[in-house]
């Protein structure tokens, strides 16, 4: 099976030279370090000659469906998690806070990889080890230099080969390559068109502004509901009137959830909640 997979991927890489393609990664991660709850998300690294997009596979699939039906898309925070867009000059990191979309702009940087001599086989790939310190975490990447793909999941790039596996030393975040798909679409014609049309205009913010936004949301997570001045609620099953929500109780619960799930992939950028 491993040999079969390797030959399929070899054929795909040969056939897509100079074309557009996407890599599918599984991301296993821990947001809740209190209960050590592990989650999985299917992610896509979509590359063409002009741009690189990394986002959830769910977002890509919904984009395709809604383009066929000519419908708008309403995204959720889960679908925006870990989303980055990279062009020739900049890296855009997206954040969804209180139903608003923000993007954090960074100049493209060279990552200081330390390439080791260790070699091992992973799913038929002959991989070499490289390590990296990046924003509060130490990362280990296993890459196959038989494939000259220098882009990897999230912000990681610059290795002389395809990243097959990538994880931090605490194993809070683990990316593993699932497959490579030939893509007939150009990102500029599909994903960016979708992004410009269906996302609310993403506001550009710096790191300090971003942290203030998270703190503001933490201090009043039900602000939007409170502004609606709900007098009573209606039970969908019985049609009976229910008392308005206890926002104090809901706020405490939401704040606990935010604190417990404060384990971002960029650990040094974690917001310090009170």
Coordinates of C-alpha atoms in Angstrom, one line a residue:
X1 CA 0.0 0.0 0.0
X2 CA 2.8 2.4 0.8
X3 CA 4.5 1.6 -2.5
X4 CA 1.3 2.2 -4.3
X5 CA 0.8 5.5 -2.6
X6 CA 4.3 6.6 -3.4
X7 CA 4.0 5.8 -7.1
X8 CA 0.7 7.7 -7.3
X9 CA 2.3 10.8 -5.7
X10 CA 5.4 10.5 -7.9
X11 CA 3.2 10.5 -11.0
X12 CA 1.1 13.5 -9.7
X13 CA 4.2 15.6 -9.1
X14 CA 5.7 14.8 -12.4
X15 CA 2.4 15.6 -14.2
X16 CA 1.8 18.9 -12.4
X17 CA 5.1 20.5 -13.0
X18 CA 4.4 24.2 -13.6
X19 CA 0.7 23.7 -12.9
X20 CA -1.6 24.4 -10.0
X21 CA -2.0 21.8 -7.3
X22 CA -3.0 21.2 -3.7
X23 CA -1.7 19.1 -0.8
X24 CA -4.1 17.7 1.7
X25 CA -2.9 17.5 5.3
X26 CA -4.5 16.2 8.5
X27 CA -4.0 18.4 11.4
X28 CA -4.3 16.9 14.9
X29 CA -4.1 19.6 17.6
X30 CA -4.9 20.4 21.2
X31 CA -6.6 23.7 22.0
X32 CA -7.8 22.6 25.4
X33 CA -4.7 21.8 27.4
X34 CA -6.7 21.4 30.7
X35 CA -8.5 18.3 29.4
X36 CA -5.9 17.5 26.7
X37 CA -8.7 17.2 24.2
X38 CA -7.3 16.3 20.8
X39 CA -9.1 17.5 17.6
X40 CA -8.6 16.8 13.9
X41 CA -9.0 19.1 11.0
X42 CA -8.5 18.4 7.3
X43 CA -6.4 21.2 5.8
X44 CA -5.5 22.2 2.2
X45 CA -2.3 23.7 1.0
X46 CA -3.3 25.1 -2.4
X47 CA -0.5 26.5 -4.6
X48 CA -0.4 28.3 -8.0
X49 CA 2.3 30.4 -9.5
X50 CA 1.0 33.6 -7.9
X51 CA -0.2 32.7 -4.4
X52 CA -0.3 30.0 -1.7
X53 CA -3.5 29.4 0.4
X54 CA -3.6 27.2 3.5
X55 CA -7.1 26.7 4.9
X56 CA -9.7 24.1 6.0
X57 CA -10.9 21.6 3.4
X58 CA -14.4 22.4 4.6
X59 CA -14.0 26.0 3.5
X60 CA -12.7 24.9 0.1
X61 CA -15.6 22.4 -0.4
X62 CA -18.2 24.9 0.6
X63 CA -16.7 27.4 -1.8
X64 CA -17.0 25.0 -4.7
X65 CA -20.7 24.2 -3.9
X66 CA -21.7 27.8 -3.5
X67 CA -19.9 28.8 -6.7
X68 CA -22.0 26.2 -8.6
X69 CA -25.2 27.5 -7.0
X70 CA -24.1 31.2 -7.2
X71 CA -24.8 31.6 -3.5
X72 CA -23.0 33.6 -0.8
X73 CA -21.1 31.9 2.0
X74 CA -21.2 32.6 5.7
X75 CA -18.1 31.4 7.4
X76 CA -17.5 30.3 11.0
X77 CA -14.5 30.7 13.3
X78 CA -13.7 27.0 13.0
X79 CA -13.3 27.3 9.2
X80 CA -11.0 30.3 9.5
X81 CA -8.6 28.7 12.1
X82 CA -5.0 28.4 10.8
X83 CA -5.9 30.1 7.5
X84 CA -3.1 31.9 5.8
X85 CA -2.6 33.4 2.3
X86 CA 0.8 34.1 0.9
X87 CA 1.8 36.1 -2.1
X88 CA 5.1 37.3 -3.4
X89 CA 5.6 39.9 -0.7
X90 CA 3.3 39.2 2.2
X91 CA 1.8 36.6 4.5
X92 CA -1.8 37.2 5.6
X93 CA -3.0 35.4 8.8
X94 CA -6.8 35.4 9.2
X95 CA -8.7 35.7 12.5
X96 CA -12.5 35.5 13.1
X97 CA -13.5 37.4 16.2
X98 CA -17.1 38.2 17.3
X99 CA -18.4 37.6 13.7
X100 CA -15.8 39.9 12.2
X101 CA -12.9 38.9 10.0
X102 CA -9.5 40.4 10.5
X103 CA -6.2 39.8 8.8
X104 CA -2.7 40.2 10.3
X105 CA -0.1 41.2 7.7
X106 CA 3.5 40.1 7.8
X107 CA 6.4 40.5 5.4
X108 CA 7.6 37.1 4.1
X109 CA 10.5 36.0 6.2
X110 CA 13.2 33.3 5.8
X111 CA 12.8 30.6 8.4
X112 CA 16.0 29.5 10.1
X113 CA 15.7 25.7 9.7
X114 CA 18.4 23.4 11.2
X115 CA 18.7 20.4 8.9
X116 CA 19.8 17.2 10.6
X117 CA 21.4 14.0 9.4
X118 CA 18.6 11.7 10.6
X119 CA 16.7 9.8 7.9
X120 CA 13.6 7.7 8.3
X121 CA 10.8 6.2 6.2
X122 CA 7.3 7.7 6.6
X123 CA 4.5 6.1 4.5
X124 CA 7.0 5.2 1.8
X125 CA 8.8 8.6 1.7
X126 CA 12.5 8.8 2.5
X127 CA 12.5 11.7 4.9
X128 CA 15.2 13.9 6.5
X129 CA 14.8 15.7 9.8
X130 CA 14.9 19.5 10.2
X131 CA 14.1 21.6 13.3
X132 CA 12.9 25.1 13.8
X133 CA 12.2 27.6 16.6
X134 CA 9.1 29.6 15.7
X135 CA 7.1 31.8 17.9
X136 CA 7.4 29.9 21.2
X137 CA 7.5 26.4 19.9
X138 CA 10.2 24.1 18.7
X139 CA 9.2 22.2 15.5
X140 CA 10.4 19.0 13.9
X141 CA 9.8 18.5 10.2
X142 CA 10.3 15.4 8.2
X143 CA 10.8 16.3 4.5
X144 CA 11.5 14.3 1.3
X145 CA 14.0 16.2 -0.8
X146 CA 13.0 14.0 -3.8
X147 CA 10.1 16.5 -4.3
X148 CA 11.2 20.1 -4.8
X149 CA 8.2 21.6 -3.1
X150 CA 9.4 24.3 -0.7
X151 CA 6.0 25.3 0.7
X152 CA 4.4 23.5 3.7
X153 CA 1.5 23.7 6.0
X154 CA 0.5 27.0 7.8
X155 CA 3.5 29.4 7.5
X156 CA 6.2 26.8 7.2
X157 CA 8.3 26.9 4.1
X158 CA 11.9 27.0 2.9
X159 CA 13.0 23.4 3.2
X160 CA 14.6 21.7 0.2
X161 CA 11.8 19.2 -0.2
X162 CA 8.2 18.2 0.6
X163 CA 7.1 18.3 4.2
X164 CA 5.5 14.9 4.9
X165 CA 5.2 15.3 8.7
X166 CA 5.5 18.3 11.0
X167 CA 4.9 18.6 14.8
X168 CA 6.0 20.7 17.8
X169 CA 7.9 19.0 20.5
X170 CA 5.0 19.1 22.9
X171 CA 2.9 17.3 20.2
X172 CA 0.2 19.9 20.5
X173 CA 0.1 20.4 16.8
X174 CA 0.8 17.6 14.3
X175 CA 0.5 17.9 10.5
X176 CA 0.7 14.8 8.3
X177 CA 0.5 14.7 4.5
X178 CA -2.5 12.7 3.2
X179 CA -2.4 13.1 -0.5
X180 CA -1.6 15.4 -3.4
X181 CA -4.4 16.5 -5.8
X182 CA -4.0 17.9 -9.3
X183 CA -6.0 21.2 -9.4
X184 CA -7.4 22.5 -12.6
X185 CA -8.4 25.8 -10.9
X186 CA -6.3 28.8 -10.3
X187 CA -6.5 30.2 -6.8
X188 CA -6.8 33.7 -8.2
X189 CA -10.0 32.7 -10.1
X190 CA -11.6 30.7 -7.4
X191 CA -10.6 31.1 -3.8
X192 CA -9.7 34.8 -4.0
X193 CA -12.9 35.6 -5.9
X194 CA -14.8 33.8 -3.2
X195 CA -12.9 35.6 -0.5
X196 CA -13.5 39.0 -1.9
X197 CA -17.2 38.4 -2.5
X198 CA -18.3 36.4 0.5
X199 CA -16.1 37.5 3.4
X200 CA -16.9 40.7 5.1
X201 CA -14.1 43.1 4.3
X202 CA -11.2 41.8 6.4
X203 CA -9.8 44.6 8.5
X204 CA -6.0 44.8 8.6
X205 CA -4.7 44.8 12.2
X206 CA -1.3 44.5 13.8
X207 CA -0.4 42.1 16.7
X208 CA -1.3 44.6 19.5
X209 CA -4.6 45.5 17.9
X210 CA -5.4 41.8 17.4
X211 CA -4.7 41.0 21.1
X212 CA -6.9 44.0 22.2
X213 CA -9.8 42.6 20.0
X214 CA -9.5 39.2 21.7
X215 CA -9.5 40.8 25.1
X216 CA -12.5 42.9 24.2
X217 CA -14.4 39.9 23.1
X218 CA -13.4 38.0 26.2
X219 CA -14.6 40.8 28.5
X220 CA -18.1 40.8 26.8
X221 CA -18.6 37.7 24.7
X222 CA -22.3 38.2 24.4
X223 CA -22.2 41.8 23.4
X224 CA -24.1 41.3 20.2
X225 CA -26.9 39.4 21.9
X226 CA -27.1 42.0 24.6
X227 CA -27.5 44.8 22.1
X228 CA -30.6 43.1 20.7
X229 CA -32.2 43.7 24.2
X230 CA -34.0 40.3 24.3
X231 CA -37.1 40.5 26.6
X232 CA -38.0 36.9 26.4
X233 CA -37.2 33.8 24.3
X234 CA -39.5 31.2 22.7
X235 CA -39.1 27.5 23.2
X236 CA -39.0 26.0 19.6
X237 CA -40.7 22.8 20.7
X238 CA -43.5 24.2 22.9
X239 CA -43.8 27.7 21.6
X240 CA -43.9 28.9 25.2
X241 CA -42.2 32.1 26.4
X242 CA -38.9 31.6 28.3
X243 CA -37.1 34.2 30.5
X244 CA -34.2 36.1 28.8
X245 CA -30.8 34.4 29.0
X246 CA -28.7 34.8 32.1
X247 CA -25.8 36.7 30.5
X248 CA -23.7 36.8 33.7
X249 CA -23.7 33.0 33.9
X250 CA -23.2 32.6 30.2
X251 CA -20.3 35.1 30.2
X252 CA -18.5 33.2 33.0
X253 CA -18.9 30.0 31.1
X254 CA -17.7 31.5 27.8
X255 CA -14.7 33.1 29.6
X256 CA -13.7 29.7 31.1
X257 CA -13.9 28.1 27.7
X258 CA -11.7 30.8 26.2
X259 CA -9.1 30.4 29.0
X260 CA -9.1 26.6 28.7
X261 CA -8.6 26.7 24.9
X262 CA -5.8 29.3 24.9
X263 CA -3.2 27.2 23.2
X264 CA -2.5 28.9 19.8
X265 CA -0.2 27.5 17.3
X266 CA 2.0 30.6 17.8
X267 CA 2.5 30.2 21.5
X268 CA 4.4 33.4 22.0
X269 CA 1.4 35.3 20.7
X270 CA -1.0 33.8 23.2
X271 CA -3.3 36.4 24.7
X272 CA -3.0 36.8 28.5
X273 CA -6.5 36.6 29.7
X274 CA -7.3 37.8 33.3

